[in-house]
Short mmCIF file of N, CA, C and O in Angstrom, two decimals:
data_model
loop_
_atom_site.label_atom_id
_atom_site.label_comp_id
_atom_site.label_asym_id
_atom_site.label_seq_id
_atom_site.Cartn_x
_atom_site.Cartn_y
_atom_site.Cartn_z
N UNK A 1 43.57 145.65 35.23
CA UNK A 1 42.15 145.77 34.93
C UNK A 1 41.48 144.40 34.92
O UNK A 1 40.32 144.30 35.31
N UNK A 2 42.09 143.44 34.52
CA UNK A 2 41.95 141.58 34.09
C UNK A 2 41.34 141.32 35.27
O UNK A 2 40.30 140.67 35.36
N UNK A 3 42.22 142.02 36.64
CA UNK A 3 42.09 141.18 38.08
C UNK A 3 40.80 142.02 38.65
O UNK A 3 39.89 141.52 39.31
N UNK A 4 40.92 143.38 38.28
CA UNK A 4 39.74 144.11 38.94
C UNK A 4 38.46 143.43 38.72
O UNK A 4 37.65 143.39 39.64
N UNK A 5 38.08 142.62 37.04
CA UNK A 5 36.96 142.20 36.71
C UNK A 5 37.10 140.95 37.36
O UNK A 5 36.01 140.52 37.73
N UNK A 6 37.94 140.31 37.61
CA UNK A 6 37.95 139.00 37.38
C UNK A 6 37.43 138.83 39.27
O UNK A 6 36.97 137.74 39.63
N UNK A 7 37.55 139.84 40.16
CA UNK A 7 37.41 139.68 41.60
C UNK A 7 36.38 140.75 41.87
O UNK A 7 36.06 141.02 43.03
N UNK A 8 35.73 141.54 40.55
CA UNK A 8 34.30 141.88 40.12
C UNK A 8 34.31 143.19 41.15
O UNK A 8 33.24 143.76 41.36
N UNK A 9 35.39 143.61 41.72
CA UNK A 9 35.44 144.86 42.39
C UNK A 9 34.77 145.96 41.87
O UNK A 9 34.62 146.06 40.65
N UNK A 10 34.11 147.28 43.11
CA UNK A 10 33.32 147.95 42.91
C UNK A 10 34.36 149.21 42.80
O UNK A 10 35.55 149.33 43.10
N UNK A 11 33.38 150.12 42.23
CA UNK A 11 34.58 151.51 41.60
C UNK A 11 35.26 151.77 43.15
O UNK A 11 34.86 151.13 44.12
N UNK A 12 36.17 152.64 43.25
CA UNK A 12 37.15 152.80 44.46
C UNK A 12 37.43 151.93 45.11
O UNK A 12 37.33 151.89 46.34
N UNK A 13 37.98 150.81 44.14
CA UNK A 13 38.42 149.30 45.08
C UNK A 13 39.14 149.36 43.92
O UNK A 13 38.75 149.64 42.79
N UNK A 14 40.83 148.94 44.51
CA UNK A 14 41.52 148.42 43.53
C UNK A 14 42.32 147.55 44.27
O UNK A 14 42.46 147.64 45.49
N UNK A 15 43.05 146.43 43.31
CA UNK A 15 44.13 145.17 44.43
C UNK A 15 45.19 146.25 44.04
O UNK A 15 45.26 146.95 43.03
N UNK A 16 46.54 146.12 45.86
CA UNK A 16 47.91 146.76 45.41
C UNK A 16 48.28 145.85 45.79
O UNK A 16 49.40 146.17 46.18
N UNK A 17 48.12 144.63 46.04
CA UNK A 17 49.24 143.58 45.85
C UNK A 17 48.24 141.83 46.37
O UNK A 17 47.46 141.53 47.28
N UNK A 18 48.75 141.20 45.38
CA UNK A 18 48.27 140.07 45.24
C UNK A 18 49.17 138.54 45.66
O UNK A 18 50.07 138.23 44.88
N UNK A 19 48.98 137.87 46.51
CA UNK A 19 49.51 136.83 47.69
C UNK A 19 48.91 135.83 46.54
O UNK A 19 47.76 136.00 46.12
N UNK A 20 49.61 134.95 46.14
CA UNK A 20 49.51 133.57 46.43
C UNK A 20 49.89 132.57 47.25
O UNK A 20 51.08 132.36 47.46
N UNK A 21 49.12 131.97 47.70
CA UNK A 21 49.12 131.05 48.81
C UNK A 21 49.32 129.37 48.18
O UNK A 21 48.71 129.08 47.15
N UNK A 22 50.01 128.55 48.73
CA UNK A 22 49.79 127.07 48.39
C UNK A 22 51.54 126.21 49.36
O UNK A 22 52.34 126.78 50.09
N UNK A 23 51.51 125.22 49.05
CA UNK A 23 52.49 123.86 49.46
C UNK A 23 53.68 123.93 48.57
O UNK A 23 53.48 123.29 47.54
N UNK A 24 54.61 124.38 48.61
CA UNK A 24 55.90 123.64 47.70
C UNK A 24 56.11 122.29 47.35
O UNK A 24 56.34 121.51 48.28
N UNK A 25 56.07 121.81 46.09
CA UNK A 25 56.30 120.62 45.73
C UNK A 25 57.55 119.89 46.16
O UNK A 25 57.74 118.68 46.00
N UNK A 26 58.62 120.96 46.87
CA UNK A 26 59.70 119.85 47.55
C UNK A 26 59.83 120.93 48.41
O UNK A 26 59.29 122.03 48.52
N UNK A 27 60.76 120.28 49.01
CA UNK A 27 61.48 120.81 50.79
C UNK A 27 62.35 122.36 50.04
O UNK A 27 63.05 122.38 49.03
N UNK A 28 62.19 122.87 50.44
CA UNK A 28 62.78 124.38 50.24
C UNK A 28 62.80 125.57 51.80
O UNK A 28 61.89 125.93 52.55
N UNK A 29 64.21 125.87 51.76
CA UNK A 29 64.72 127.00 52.96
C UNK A 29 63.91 128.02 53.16
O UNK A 29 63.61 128.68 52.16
N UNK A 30 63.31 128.46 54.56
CA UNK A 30 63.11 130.06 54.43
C UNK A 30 63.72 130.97 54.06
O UNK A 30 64.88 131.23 54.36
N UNK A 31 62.90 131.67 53.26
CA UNK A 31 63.85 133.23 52.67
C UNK A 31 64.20 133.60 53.77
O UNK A 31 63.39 133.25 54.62
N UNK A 32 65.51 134.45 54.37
CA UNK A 32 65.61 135.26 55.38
C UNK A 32 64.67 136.52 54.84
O UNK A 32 64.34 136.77 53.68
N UNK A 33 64.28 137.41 56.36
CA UNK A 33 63.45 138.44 56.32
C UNK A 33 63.93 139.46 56.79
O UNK A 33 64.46 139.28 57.88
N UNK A 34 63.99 140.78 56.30
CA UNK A 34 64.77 141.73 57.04
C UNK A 34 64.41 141.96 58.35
O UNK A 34 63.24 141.65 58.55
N UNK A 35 65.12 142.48 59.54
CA UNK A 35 64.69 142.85 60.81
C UNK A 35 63.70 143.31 61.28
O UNK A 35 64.14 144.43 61.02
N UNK A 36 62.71 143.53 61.76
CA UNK A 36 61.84 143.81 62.53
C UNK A 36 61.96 145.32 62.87
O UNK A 36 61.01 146.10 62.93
N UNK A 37 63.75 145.70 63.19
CA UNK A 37 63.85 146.84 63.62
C UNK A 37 64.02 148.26 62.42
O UNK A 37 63.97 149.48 62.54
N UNK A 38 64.28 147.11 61.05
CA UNK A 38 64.61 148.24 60.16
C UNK A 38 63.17 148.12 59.18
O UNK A 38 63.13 148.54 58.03
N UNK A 39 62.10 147.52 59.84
CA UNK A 39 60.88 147.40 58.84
C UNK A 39 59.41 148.62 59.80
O UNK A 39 58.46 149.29 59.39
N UNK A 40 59.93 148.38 60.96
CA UNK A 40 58.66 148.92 61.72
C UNK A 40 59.18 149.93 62.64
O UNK A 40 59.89 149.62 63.59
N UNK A 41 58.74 151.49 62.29
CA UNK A 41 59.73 152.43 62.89
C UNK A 41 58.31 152.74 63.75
O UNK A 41 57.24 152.36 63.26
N UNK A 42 58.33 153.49 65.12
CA UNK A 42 57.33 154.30 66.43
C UNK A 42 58.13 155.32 66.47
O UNK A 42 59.35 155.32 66.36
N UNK A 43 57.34 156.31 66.64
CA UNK A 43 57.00 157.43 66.69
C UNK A 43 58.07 158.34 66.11
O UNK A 43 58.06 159.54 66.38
N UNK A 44 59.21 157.69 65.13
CA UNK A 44 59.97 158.33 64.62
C UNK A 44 61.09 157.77 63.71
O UNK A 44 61.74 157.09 64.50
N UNK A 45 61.71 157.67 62.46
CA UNK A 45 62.19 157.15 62.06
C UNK A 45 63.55 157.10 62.32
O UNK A 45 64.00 158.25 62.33
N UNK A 46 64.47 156.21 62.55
CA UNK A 46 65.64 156.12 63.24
C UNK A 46 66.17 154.89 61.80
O UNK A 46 65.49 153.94 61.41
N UNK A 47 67.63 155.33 61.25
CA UNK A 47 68.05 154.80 60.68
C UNK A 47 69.40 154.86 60.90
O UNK A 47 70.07 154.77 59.87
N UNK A 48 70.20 155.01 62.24
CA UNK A 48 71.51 155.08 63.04
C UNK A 48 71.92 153.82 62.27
O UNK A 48 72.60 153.90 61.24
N UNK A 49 71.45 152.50 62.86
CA UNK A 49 72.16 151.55 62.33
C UNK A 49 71.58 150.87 61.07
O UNK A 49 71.87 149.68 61.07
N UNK A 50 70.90 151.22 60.09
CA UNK A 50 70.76 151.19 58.83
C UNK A 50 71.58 150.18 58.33
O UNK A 50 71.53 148.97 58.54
N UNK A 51 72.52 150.99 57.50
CA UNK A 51 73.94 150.58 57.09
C UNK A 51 74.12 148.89 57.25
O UNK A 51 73.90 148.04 56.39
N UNK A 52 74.54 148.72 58.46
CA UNK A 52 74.74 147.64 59.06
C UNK A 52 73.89 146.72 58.86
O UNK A 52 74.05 145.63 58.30
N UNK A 53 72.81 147.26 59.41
CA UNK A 53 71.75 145.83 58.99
C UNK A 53 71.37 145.17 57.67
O UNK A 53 71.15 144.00 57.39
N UNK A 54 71.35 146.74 56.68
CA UNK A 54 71.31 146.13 55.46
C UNK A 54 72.56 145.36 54.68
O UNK A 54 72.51 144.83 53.57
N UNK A 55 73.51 145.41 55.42
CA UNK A 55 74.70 145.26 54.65
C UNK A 55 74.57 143.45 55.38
O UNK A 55 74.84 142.46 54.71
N UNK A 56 74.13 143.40 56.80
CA UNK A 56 73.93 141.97 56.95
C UNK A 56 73.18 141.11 56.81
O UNK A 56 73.51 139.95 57.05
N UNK A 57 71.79 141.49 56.32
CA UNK A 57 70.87 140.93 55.21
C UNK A 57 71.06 140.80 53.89
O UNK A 57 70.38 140.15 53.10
N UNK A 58 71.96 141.40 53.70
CA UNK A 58 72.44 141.67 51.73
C UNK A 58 73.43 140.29 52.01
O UNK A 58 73.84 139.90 50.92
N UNK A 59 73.84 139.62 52.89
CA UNK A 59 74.71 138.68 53.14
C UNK A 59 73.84 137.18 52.99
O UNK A 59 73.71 136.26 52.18
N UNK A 60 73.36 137.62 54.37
CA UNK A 60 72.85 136.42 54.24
C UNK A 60 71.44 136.34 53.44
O UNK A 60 70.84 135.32 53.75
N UNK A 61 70.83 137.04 52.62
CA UNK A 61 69.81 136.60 51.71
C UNK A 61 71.10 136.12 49.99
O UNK A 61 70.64 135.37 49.13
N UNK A 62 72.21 136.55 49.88
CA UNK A 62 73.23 136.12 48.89
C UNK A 62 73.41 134.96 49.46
O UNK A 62 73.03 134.14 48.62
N UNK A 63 73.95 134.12 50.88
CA UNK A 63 74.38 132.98 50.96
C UNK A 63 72.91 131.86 50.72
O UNK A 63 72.98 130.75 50.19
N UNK A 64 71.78 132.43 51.20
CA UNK A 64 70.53 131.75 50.92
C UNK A 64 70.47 131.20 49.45
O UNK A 64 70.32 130.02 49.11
N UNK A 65 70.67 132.68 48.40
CA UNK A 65 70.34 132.29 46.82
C UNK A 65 71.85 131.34 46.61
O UNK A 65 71.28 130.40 47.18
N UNK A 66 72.45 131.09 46.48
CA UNK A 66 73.36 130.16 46.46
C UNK A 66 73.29 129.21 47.36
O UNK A 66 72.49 130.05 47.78
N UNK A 67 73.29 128.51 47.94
CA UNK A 67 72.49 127.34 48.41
C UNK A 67 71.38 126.71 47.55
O UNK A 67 71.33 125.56 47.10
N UNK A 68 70.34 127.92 47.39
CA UNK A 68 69.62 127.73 46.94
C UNK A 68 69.33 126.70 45.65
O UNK A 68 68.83 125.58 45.50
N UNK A 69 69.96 127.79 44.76
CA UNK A 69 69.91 127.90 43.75
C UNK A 69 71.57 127.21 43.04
O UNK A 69 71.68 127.21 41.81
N UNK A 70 72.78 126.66 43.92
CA UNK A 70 73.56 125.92 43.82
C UNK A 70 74.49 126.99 43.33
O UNK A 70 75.47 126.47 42.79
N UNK A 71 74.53 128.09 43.32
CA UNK A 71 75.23 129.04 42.64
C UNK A 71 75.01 129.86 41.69
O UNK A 71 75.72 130.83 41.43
N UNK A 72 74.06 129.56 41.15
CA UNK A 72 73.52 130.47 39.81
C UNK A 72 72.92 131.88 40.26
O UNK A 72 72.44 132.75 39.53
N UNK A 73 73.05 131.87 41.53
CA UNK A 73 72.35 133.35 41.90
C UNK A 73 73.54 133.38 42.76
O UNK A 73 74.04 132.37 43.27
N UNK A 74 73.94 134.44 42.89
CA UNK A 74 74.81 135.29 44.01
C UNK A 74 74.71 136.78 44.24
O UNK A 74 75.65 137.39 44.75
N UNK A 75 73.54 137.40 43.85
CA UNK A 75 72.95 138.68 43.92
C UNK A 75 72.85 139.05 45.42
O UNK A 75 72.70 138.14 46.24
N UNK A 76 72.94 140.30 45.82
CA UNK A 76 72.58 140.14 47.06
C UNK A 76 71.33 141.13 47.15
O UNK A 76 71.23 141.76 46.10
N UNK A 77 70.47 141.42 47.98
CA UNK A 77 69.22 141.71 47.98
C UNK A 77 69.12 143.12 47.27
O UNK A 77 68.54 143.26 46.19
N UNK A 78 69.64 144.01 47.84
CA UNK A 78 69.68 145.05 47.09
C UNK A 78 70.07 145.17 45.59
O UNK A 78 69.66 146.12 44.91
N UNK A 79 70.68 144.42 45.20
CA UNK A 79 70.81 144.53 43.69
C UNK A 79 69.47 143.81 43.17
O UNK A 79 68.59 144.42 42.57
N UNK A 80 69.42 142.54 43.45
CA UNK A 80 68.07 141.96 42.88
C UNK A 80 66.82 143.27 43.15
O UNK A 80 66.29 143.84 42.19
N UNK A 81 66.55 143.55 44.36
CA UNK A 81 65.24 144.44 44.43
C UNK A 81 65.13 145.43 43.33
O UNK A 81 64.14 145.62 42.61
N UNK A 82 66.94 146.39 43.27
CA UNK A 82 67.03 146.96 42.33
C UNK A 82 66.43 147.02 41.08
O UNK A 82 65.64 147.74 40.46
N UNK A 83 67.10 145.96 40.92
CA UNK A 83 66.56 145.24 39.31
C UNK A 83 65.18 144.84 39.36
O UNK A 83 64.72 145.53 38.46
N UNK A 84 64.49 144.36 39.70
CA UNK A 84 63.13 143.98 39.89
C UNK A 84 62.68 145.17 39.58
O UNK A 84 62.02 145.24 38.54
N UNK A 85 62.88 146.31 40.30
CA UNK A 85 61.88 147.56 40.39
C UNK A 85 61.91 148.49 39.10
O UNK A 85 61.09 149.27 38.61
N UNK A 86 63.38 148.03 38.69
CA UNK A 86 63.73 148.50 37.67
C UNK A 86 63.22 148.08 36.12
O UNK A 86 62.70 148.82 35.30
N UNK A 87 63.57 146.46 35.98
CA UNK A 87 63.33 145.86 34.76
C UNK A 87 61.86 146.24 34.26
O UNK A 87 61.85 146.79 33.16
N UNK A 88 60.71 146.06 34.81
CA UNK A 88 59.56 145.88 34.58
C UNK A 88 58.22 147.53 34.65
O UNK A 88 57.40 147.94 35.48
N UNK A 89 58.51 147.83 33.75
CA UNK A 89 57.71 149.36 34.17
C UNK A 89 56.29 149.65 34.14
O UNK A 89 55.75 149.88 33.06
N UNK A 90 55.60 149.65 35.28
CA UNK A 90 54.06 149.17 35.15
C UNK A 90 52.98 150.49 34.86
O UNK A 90 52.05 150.86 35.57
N UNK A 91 53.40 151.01 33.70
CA UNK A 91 52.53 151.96 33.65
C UNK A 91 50.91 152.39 33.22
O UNK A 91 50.39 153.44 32.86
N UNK A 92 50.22 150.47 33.55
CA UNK A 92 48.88 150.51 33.38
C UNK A 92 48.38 150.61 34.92
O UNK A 92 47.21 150.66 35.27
N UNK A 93 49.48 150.64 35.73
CA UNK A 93 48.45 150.54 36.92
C UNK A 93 48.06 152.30 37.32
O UNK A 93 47.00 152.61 37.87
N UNK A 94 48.95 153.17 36.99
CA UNK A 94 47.89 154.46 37.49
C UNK A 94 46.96 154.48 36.86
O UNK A 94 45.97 154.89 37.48
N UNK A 95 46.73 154.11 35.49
CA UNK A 95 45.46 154.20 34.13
C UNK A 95 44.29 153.49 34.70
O UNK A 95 43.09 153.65 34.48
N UNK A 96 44.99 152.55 35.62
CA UNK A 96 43.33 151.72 35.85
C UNK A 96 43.36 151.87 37.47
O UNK A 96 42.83 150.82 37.82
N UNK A 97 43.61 152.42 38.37
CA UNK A 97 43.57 153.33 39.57
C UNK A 97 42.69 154.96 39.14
O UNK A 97 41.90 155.46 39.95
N UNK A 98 42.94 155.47 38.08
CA UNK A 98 42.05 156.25 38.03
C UNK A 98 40.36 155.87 37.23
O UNK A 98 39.19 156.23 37.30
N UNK A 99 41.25 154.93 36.48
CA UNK A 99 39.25 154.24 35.91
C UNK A 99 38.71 153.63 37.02
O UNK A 99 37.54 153.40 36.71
N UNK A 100 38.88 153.31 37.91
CA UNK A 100 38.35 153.08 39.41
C UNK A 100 37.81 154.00 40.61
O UNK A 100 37.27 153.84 41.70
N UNK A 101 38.28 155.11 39.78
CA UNK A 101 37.81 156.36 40.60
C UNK A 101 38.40 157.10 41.40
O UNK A 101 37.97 158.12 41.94
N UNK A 102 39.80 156.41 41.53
CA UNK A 102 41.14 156.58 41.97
C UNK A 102 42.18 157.77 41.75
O UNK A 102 43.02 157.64 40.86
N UNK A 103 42.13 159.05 42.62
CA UNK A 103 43.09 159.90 41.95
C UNK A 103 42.72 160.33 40.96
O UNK A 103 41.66 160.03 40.42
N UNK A 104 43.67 161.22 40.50
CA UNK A 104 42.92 162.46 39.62
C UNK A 104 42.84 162.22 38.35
O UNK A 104 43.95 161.82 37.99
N UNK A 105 41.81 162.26 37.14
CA UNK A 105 41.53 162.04 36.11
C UNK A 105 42.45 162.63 35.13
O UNK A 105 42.26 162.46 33.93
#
């Protein structure tokens, strides 16, 4: 609700996700990004080689956080996302999606 006022949005406007942009204060690696082929499906969803791909992104985004992070992380993507989605339970955002005019009262 903080951000709705604060970017003075009109009723049936709400933010679903908010980018910050700026420079890293030191030299830091690209995150790897999952494939292209397992993010953007045409005219039908195909998940044959699934499996695989995630199992070789769950690799190398784990060898990234160790590097990274010198060892203190060795999660591999799917567990972190896990947890992320998990730890934190946001149950003001349907409350202020419908004070916006959003979905059903």
């Amino acid at each position: 609700e903080r951000i709705c006022q604060e970017l003075k949005l009109p009723d049936k406007v709400a933010p679903l996700f908010l980018l910050c942009l700026g420079y890293p204060d030191q030299e830091v690696a690209i995150k790897p990004r999952l494939p292209k082929e397992e993010i953007l499906k045409e005219d039908y969803y195909e998940d044959e080689n699934q499996a695989e791909i995630i199992e070789k992104y769950n690799q190398e985004v784990k060898e990234y956080y160790i590097k990274r992070t010198k060892g203190e992380i060795k999660e591999t993507w799917t567990h972190r996302s896990g947890h992320a989605l998990s730890a934190k339970k946001r149950y003001n955002v349907g409350e202020c999606f419908r004070k916006r005019g959003l979905g059903n009262k």
